[in-house]
């Protein structure tokens, strides 16, 4: 296929054989089933759909065949092939009733390698509107969920996102489309805590929004794998932002690295686990175990370093934390600054804030109190810009307690 142009695929003959059209639609439905119960099966099904398309011609689900197969090969590291398959899928879907579905798959599971997260979020919004126009409620809701979570990962203002989540949860419940309600609700509660801190559950909330406890206590046999992974990534994020229970977080590394499908949220899960691992390496007795875990996360992140916009600042910060943990302080100093500059350049305001806090804590450990105070106060500023007022307050309390009067407490 490397010698075939994209136009060759776009202009293949159309197949009108009803039994084949039915078979391709059946495989499409089967992908959804296996995504929930056994994602490892999707590779074989998607490859079968592509092969059948070559043998019999195009059907209305052929765009999905290329999208699903592109999703799989991207996760396996075949970035150029995955990107090409995604491009073909989008072109095939332009006048298809599956356009919203294809946008969701391609933009979230393939394009994150080559496009900024910010652009992917906007593309998912296009997919949301496309789904609404053609009456594809599931794909429309999927795109809106992916749009919202990616906006969160890009550092969009938390107060805005909180209102978006609240409105969408209510809409889904009222329309009896409850598949995405647990995920939207969990994101809502994470955002609420980042804004309001420990009092987040006592603040006024729409009574239709499921409480956090009802989500995390969903029985294991009733919780699909992607929701379980999302809940564990949320725990990692909260653990880092509030610097609590880092040793109690459930690891996501093995599941994500073995995953057949990767998207921005799962990659960020690796990033947060890596940061927590290097932090724990400086606190726990089994430091080498934690350093090893952090290095695994860093190696995984470096697989995608060709996408500088999305990953350069994250890789730099992980490298800085690694150098600090290993005692290479001069190199760590340089890498912290590079991470800060990269996060600012690529418009990740929340990761700019995280990098500044970690630089500040590094300066505290080195007894550079004046530099530490400057970095931490800047971190407060950017956390407030993001809307994470509770995180900003935690850092302000630390500065007041440990740096205002010239005290120095290593963190």
C-alpha positions as MATLAB code, in Angstrom:
seq = 'XXXXXXXXXXXXXXXXXXXXXXXXXXXXXXXXXXXXXXXXXXXXXXXXXXXXXXXXXXXXXXXXXXXXXXXXXXXXXXXXXXXXXXXXXXXXXXXXXXXXXXXXXXXXXXXXXXXXXXXXXXXXXXXXXXXXXXXXXXXXXXXXXXXXXXXXXXXXXXXXXXXXXXXXXXXXXXXXXXXXXXXXXXXXXXXXXXXXXXXXXXXXXXXXXXXXXXXXXXXXXXXXXXXXXXXXXXXXXXXXXXXXXXXXXXXXXXXXXXXXXXXXXXXXXXXXXXXXXXXXXXXXXXXXXXXXXXXXXXXXXXXXXXXXXXXXXXXXXXXXXXXXXXXXXXXXXXXXXXXXXXXXXXXXXXXXXXXXXXXXXXXXXXXXXXXXXXXXXXXXXXXXXXXXXXXXXXXXXXXXXXXXXXXXXXX';
ca = [
       0.000    0.000    0.000;
       2.994    2.349    0.353;
       3.020    2.867   -3.432;
      -0.696    3.720   -3.579;
      -1.824    7.328   -3.377;
      -4.548    8.451   -0.996;
      -6.759    9.092   -4.034;
      -6.533    5.404   -4.927;
      -8.342    4.556   -1.678;
     -10.802    7.428   -1.952;
     -11.867    6.460   -5.478;
     -12.131    2.701   -5.030;
     -15.322    1.232   -6.444;
     -18.416    1.194   -4.272;
     -19.797   -2.176   -3.197;
     -23.578   -2.603   -3.385;
     -23.693   -6.191   -2.134;
     -26.095   -6.126    0.815;
     -24.527   -9.059    2.650;
     -21.096   -7.369    2.599;
     -22.516   -4.018    3.726;
     -24.228   -5.835    6.613;
     -20.992   -7.645    7.524;
     -18.992   -4.406    7.640;
     -21.642   -2.761    9.851;
     -21.572   -5.818   12.106;
     -17.790   -5.505   12.494;
     -18.227   -1.811   13.293;
     -20.671   -2.656   16.096;
     -18.313   -5.386   17.285;
     -15.530   -2.818   17.742;
     -17.706   -0.961   20.247;
     -18.376   -4.169   22.161;
     -14.719   -5.138   22.310;
     -13.651   -1.613   23.257;
     -15.517   -2.227   26.523;
     -14.775   -5.889   27.194;
     -11.506   -6.714   25.367;
      -9.788   -3.904   23.384;
      -7.018   -6.276   22.239;
      -9.481   -7.769   19.729;
      -9.934   -4.485   17.853;
      -6.678   -4.825   15.919;
      -7.802   -8.054   14.257;
     -11.295   -6.771   13.516;
     -10.083   -3.461   12.049;
      -7.493   -5.221    9.881;
     -10.192   -7.600    8.653;
     -12.399   -4.615    7.737;
      -9.569   -3.025    5.723;
      -8.771   -6.275    3.905;
     -12.439   -6.811    3.063;
     -12.642   -3.268    1.719;
      -9.729   -3.985   -0.624;
     -11.369   -7.199   -1.788;
     -14.948   -5.981   -2.206;
     -14.906   -2.185   -2.482;
     -16.092    0.719   -0.355;
     -19.154    0.745    1.900;
     -20.516    3.392    4.236;
     -18.379    1.963    7.091;
     -15.084    1.781    5.185;
     -14.034    5.133    6.655;
     -14.337    3.542   10.092;
     -12.251    0.565    8.961;
      -9.330    2.883    8.151;
      -9.920    4.926   11.332;
      -9.940    1.886   13.621;
      -6.899    0.338   11.973;
      -5.072    3.680   12.101;
      -5.864    3.918   15.807;
      -4.300    0.516   16.384;
      -1.104    1.026   14.387;
      -0.558    4.456   15.968;
      -0.614    2.883   19.430;
       1.958    0.367   18.212;
       4.266    3.226   17.229;
       3.721    3.254   13.446;
       3.044    6.983   13.425;
       3.342    7.748    9.703;
       1.088    4.867    8.682;
      -1.415    5.700   11.400;
      -1.549    9.339   10.348;
      -2.064    8.392    6.699;
      -4.869    5.970    7.559;
      -6.502    8.694    9.643;
      -6.320   11.152    6.748;
      -7.916    8.609    4.401;
     -10.648    7.882    6.948;
     -11.526   11.565    7.286;
     -11.719   12.021    3.510;
     -13.915    8.953    3.093;
     -16.271   10.151    5.830;
     -16.917   13.628    4.411;
     -20.385   12.758    3.099;
     -21.001    9.804    5.384;
     -23.457    9.329    8.229;
     -20.462    8.137   10.255;
     -18.537   11.418    9.998;
     -18.935   12.257   13.710;
     -17.748    8.793   14.714;
     -14.710    9.005   12.407;
     -13.742   12.445   13.737;
     -13.856   11.118   17.309;
     -11.597    8.174   16.514;
      -9.108    9.924   14.228;
      -8.672   13.144   16.163;
      -8.499   11.579   19.604;
      -6.609    8.353   18.891;
      -4.374    9.275   15.931;
      -3.949   13.025   15.504;
      -2.550   13.651   18.985;
       0.803   12.520   17.560;
       0.910   15.279   14.937;
      -1.481   18.035   16.087;
      -1.552   20.204   19.242;
      -4.008   19.037   21.900;
      -5.662   22.455   21.564;
      -6.458   21.766   17.879;
      -7.727   18.280   18.682;
     -10.163   19.718   21.226;
     -11.571   22.034   18.552;
     -11.833   19.177   16.050;
     -13.851   17.162   18.543;
     -16.190   20.141   18.851;
     -16.642   19.998   15.062;
     -17.425   16.290   15.470;
     -20.006   17.131   18.133;
     -21.848   19.506   15.801;
     -21.579   17.039   12.911;
     -23.185   14.351   15.047;
     -26.010   16.691   16.014;
     -26.726   17.525   12.366;
     -27.094   13.891   11.327;
     -28.800   12.649   14.502;
     -25.891   10.522   15.727;
     -26.437   11.130   19.444;
     -23.813    8.688   20.696;
     -20.966    9.973   18.519;
     -22.002   13.558   19.189;
     -21.863   12.997   22.959;
     -18.580   11.101   22.596;
     -17.024   14.032   20.742;
     -18.254   16.501   23.349;
     -16.819   14.399   26.158;
     -13.487   14.140   24.327;
     -13.556   17.878   23.602;
     -14.145   18.690   27.269;
     -11.503   16.355   28.684;
      -8.944   17.572   26.150;
      -9.741   21.195   27.034;
      -9.022   20.234   30.644;
      -5.676   18.738   29.606;
      -4.878   21.928   27.680;
      -5.397   24.113   30.749;
      -8.681   25.778   29.793;
     -10.204   27.837   32.614;
     -11.631   25.505   35.261;
     -14.685   27.596   36.110;
     -15.761   27.501   32.472;
     -15.206   23.745   32.275;
     -17.106   23.158   35.497;
     -20.169   24.869   34.017;
     -19.762   22.922   30.772;
     -19.662   19.611   32.653;
     -22.658   20.513   34.794;
     -24.796   21.494   31.803;
     -23.829   18.403   29.801;
     -24.509   16.016   32.696;
     -27.991   17.469   33.103;
     -28.627   17.273   29.337;
     -27.495   13.640   29.151;
     -29.630   12.610   32.127;
     -32.717   14.417   30.870;
     -32.324   12.837   27.417;
     -31.682    9.413   28.964;
     -28.236    9.114   27.366;
     -26.322    8.061   30.457;
     -23.250    6.323   29.020;
     -20.977    9.349   29.519;
     -22.537   10.603   32.763;
     -20.031    8.869   35.128;
     -17.014   10.200   33.200;
     -18.396   13.733   32.930;
     -19.341   13.631   36.624;
     -15.888   12.493   37.726;
     -14.271   15.276   35.715;
     -16.734   17.703   37.304;
     -15.729   16.652   40.832;
     -12.003   16.827   40.048;
     -12.469   20.369   38.759;
     -14.623   21.286   41.759;
     -11.880   20.231   44.173;
      -9.189   22.093   42.229;
     -11.325   25.229   42.568;
     -12.758   24.846   46.082;
     -10.382   22.454   47.861;
     -11.570   20.178   50.655;
     -14.903   22.014   50.823;
     -15.765   21.156   47.225;
     -18.576   18.739   48.098;
     -20.269   21.188   50.447;
     -20.456   23.886   47.755;
     -23.749   24.224   45.906;
     -24.020   21.742   43.030;
     -26.851   20.703   40.759;
     -28.614   17.817   42.557;
     -28.830   15.873   39.275;
     -25.049   15.433   39.206;
     -24.158   12.002   40.634;
     -22.047   12.290   43.784;
     -18.438   11.210   43.551;
     -18.939    8.292   45.928;
     -21.598    6.792   43.663;
     -19.102    6.783   40.790;
     -16.053    5.339   42.528;
     -18.159    2.585   44.119;
     -19.583    1.282   40.837;
     -19.089   -2.514   41.034;
     -16.071   -3.755   39.100;
     -18.223   -6.016   36.926;
     -20.352   -3.011   35.934;
     -17.480   -0.613   35.196;
     -15.907   -0.671   31.734;
     -12.110   -0.527   31.512;
     -11.856    2.993   30.098;
     -13.865    4.420   33.010;
     -11.789    2.510   35.556;
      -8.593    3.848   33.988;
     -10.035    7.377   33.927;
     -10.824    7.179   37.661;
      -7.276    6.049   38.441;
      -5.782    8.869   36.337;
      -7.980   11.346   38.213;
      -6.552   10.002   41.496;
      -3.026   10.550   40.203;
      -3.812   14.126   39.227;
      -5.393   15.003   42.552;
      -2.561   13.331   44.424;
      -0.001   15.508   42.668;
      -1.955   18.755   42.789;
      -2.689   18.407   46.493;
       0.496   16.476   47.385;
      -1.322   13.763   49.286;
      -1.416    9.953   49.343;
       1.196    9.658   46.601;
       2.216    6.226   47.850;
      -1.395    5.001   47.648;
      -2.060    5.772   43.994;
      -2.935    2.871   41.732;
      -0.367    2.533   38.946;
      -1.624    3.057   35.399;
       1.717    2.526   33.637;
       1.351   -1.160   32.765;
      -2.212   -0.777   31.523;
      -1.447    2.244   29.367;
       1.800    0.916   27.888;
       0.042   -2.324   26.971;
      -3.003   -0.476   25.640;
      -4.150   -1.031   22.092;
      -5.514    2.513   21.893;
      -3.827    5.676   23.154;
      -5.234    9.172   23.506;
      -4.251   12.412   25.254;
      -5.799   11.481   28.608;
      -3.931    8.185   28.875;
      -0.610    9.770   27.873;
      -1.103   12.429   30.558;
      -1.753    9.633   33.045;
       1.768    8.357   32.353;
       3.128   11.895   32.789;
       1.537   12.310   36.217;
       2.610    8.875   37.399;
       6.171    9.679   36.338;
       6.174   12.921   38.338;
       4.781   11.157   41.403;
       7.347    8.363   41.064;
      10.321   10.750   41.114;
       8.753   12.620   44.045;
       8.355    9.368   45.975;
      11.936    8.378   45.127;
      13.091   11.262   47.332;
      10.814   10.286   50.209;
      10.397    6.514   50.297;
      12.885    3.966   51.571;
      12.643    1.942   48.344;
      13.821    4.871   46.231;
      15.285    2.803   43.396;
      11.931    1.161   42.754;
      10.329    4.568   42.388;
      13.150    5.890   40.196;
      12.759    2.858   37.939;
       9.032    3.507   37.682;
       9.678    7.138   36.808;
      12.247    6.173   34.172;
       9.760    3.797   32.555;
       7.269    6.673   32.336;
       9.925    8.982   30.887;
      10.976    6.415   28.266;
       7.349    5.966   27.250;
       6.835    9.727   26.923;
       9.945   10.025   24.758;
       8.332    7.740   22.174;
       6.193   10.729   21.215;
       8.846   13.456   21.441;
       8.433   14.267   17.739;
       5.302   16.159   18.821;
       7.146   18.998   20.533;
       3.999   21.064   21.028;
       2.301   18.413   23.147;
       5.201   16.689   24.874;
       8.392   18.750   24.964;
       7.585   20.523   28.240;
       6.394   17.292   29.871;
       9.514   15.374   28.907;
      11.733   18.240   30.119;
       9.973   18.290   33.506;
      10.251   14.526   33.938;
      13.948   14.739   33.053;
      14.432   17.550   35.575;
      12.775   15.498   38.308;
      14.906   12.496   37.390;
      18.128   14.519   37.521;
      17.116   15.955   40.896;
      16.412   12.475   42.256;
      19.775   11.196   41.010;
      21.666   14.178   42.426;
      22.644   15.905   39.170;
      21.552   19.307   40.417;
      23.152   21.564   37.792;
      21.474   19.638   35.001;
      18.184   19.630   36.916;
      18.355   23.433   37.233;
      18.712   23.765   33.451;
      15.909   21.300   32.700;
      13.422   22.950   35.089;
      13.925   26.249   33.283;
      13.547   24.595   29.882;
      10.307   22.911   31.029;
       8.929   26.247   32.223;
       9.770   28.018   28.969;
       8.344   25.176   26.869;
       5.057   25.013   28.776;
       4.661   28.774   28.360;
       5.515   28.604   24.647;
       3.041   25.792   24.010;
       0.244   27.379   26.083;
      -0.176   24.773   28.844;
      -0.880   27.200   31.675;
      -1.490   24.480   34.276;
       1.735   22.662   33.411;
       3.527   26.006   33.531;
       2.239   26.281   37.096;
       3.287   22.699   37.949;
       6.801   23.256   36.560;
       7.223   26.446   38.556;
       6.134   24.726   41.769;
       8.554   21.849   41.221;
      11.349   24.268   40.423;
      10.519   26.151   43.620;
      10.588   22.998   45.735;
      13.889   22.055   44.134;
      15.298   25.464   45.126;
      14.017   24.915   48.679;
      15.901   21.629   48.864;
      19.041   23.449   47.712;
      18.533   26.236   50.323;
      18.018   28.870   47.610;
      15.130   30.449   49.472;
      14.853   33.681   47.518;
      14.719   31.849   44.197;
      12.295   29.337   45.670;
       9.914   32.050   46.802;
       9.943   33.700   43.364;
       9.162   30.404   41.596;
       6.430   29.408   44.028;
       4.752   32.809   43.887;
       4.737   32.585   40.090;
       3.218   29.123   40.397;
       0.442   30.582   42.547;
      -0.227   33.185   39.859;
      -0.565   30.636   37.060;
      -2.650   28.241   39.140;
      -5.053   31.131   39.749;
      -5.058   31.951   36.035;
      -6.080   28.364   35.373;
      -8.720   28.611   38.085;
      -7.168   26.105   40.532;
      -7.642   28.398   43.517;
      -7.375   25.591   46.064;
      -3.979   24.525   44.703;
      -2.833   28.147   44.702;
      -3.915   28.468   48.329;
      -1.970   25.343   49.297;
       1.210   26.780   47.776;
       0.622   30.192   49.374;
       0.318   28.484   52.762;
       3.584   26.659   52.145;
       5.383   29.879   51.225;
       4.054   31.665   54.307;
       5.026   28.819   56.603;
       8.454   27.950   55.224;
       9.856   30.917   53.297;
       8.428   34.168   54.639;
      10.725   34.288   57.663;
      13.735   32.705   56.023;
      12.869   29.190   57.081;
      13.698   26.287   54.799;
      11.971   22.926   54.833;
      12.823   20.425   52.116;
       9.893   19.011   50.193;
];
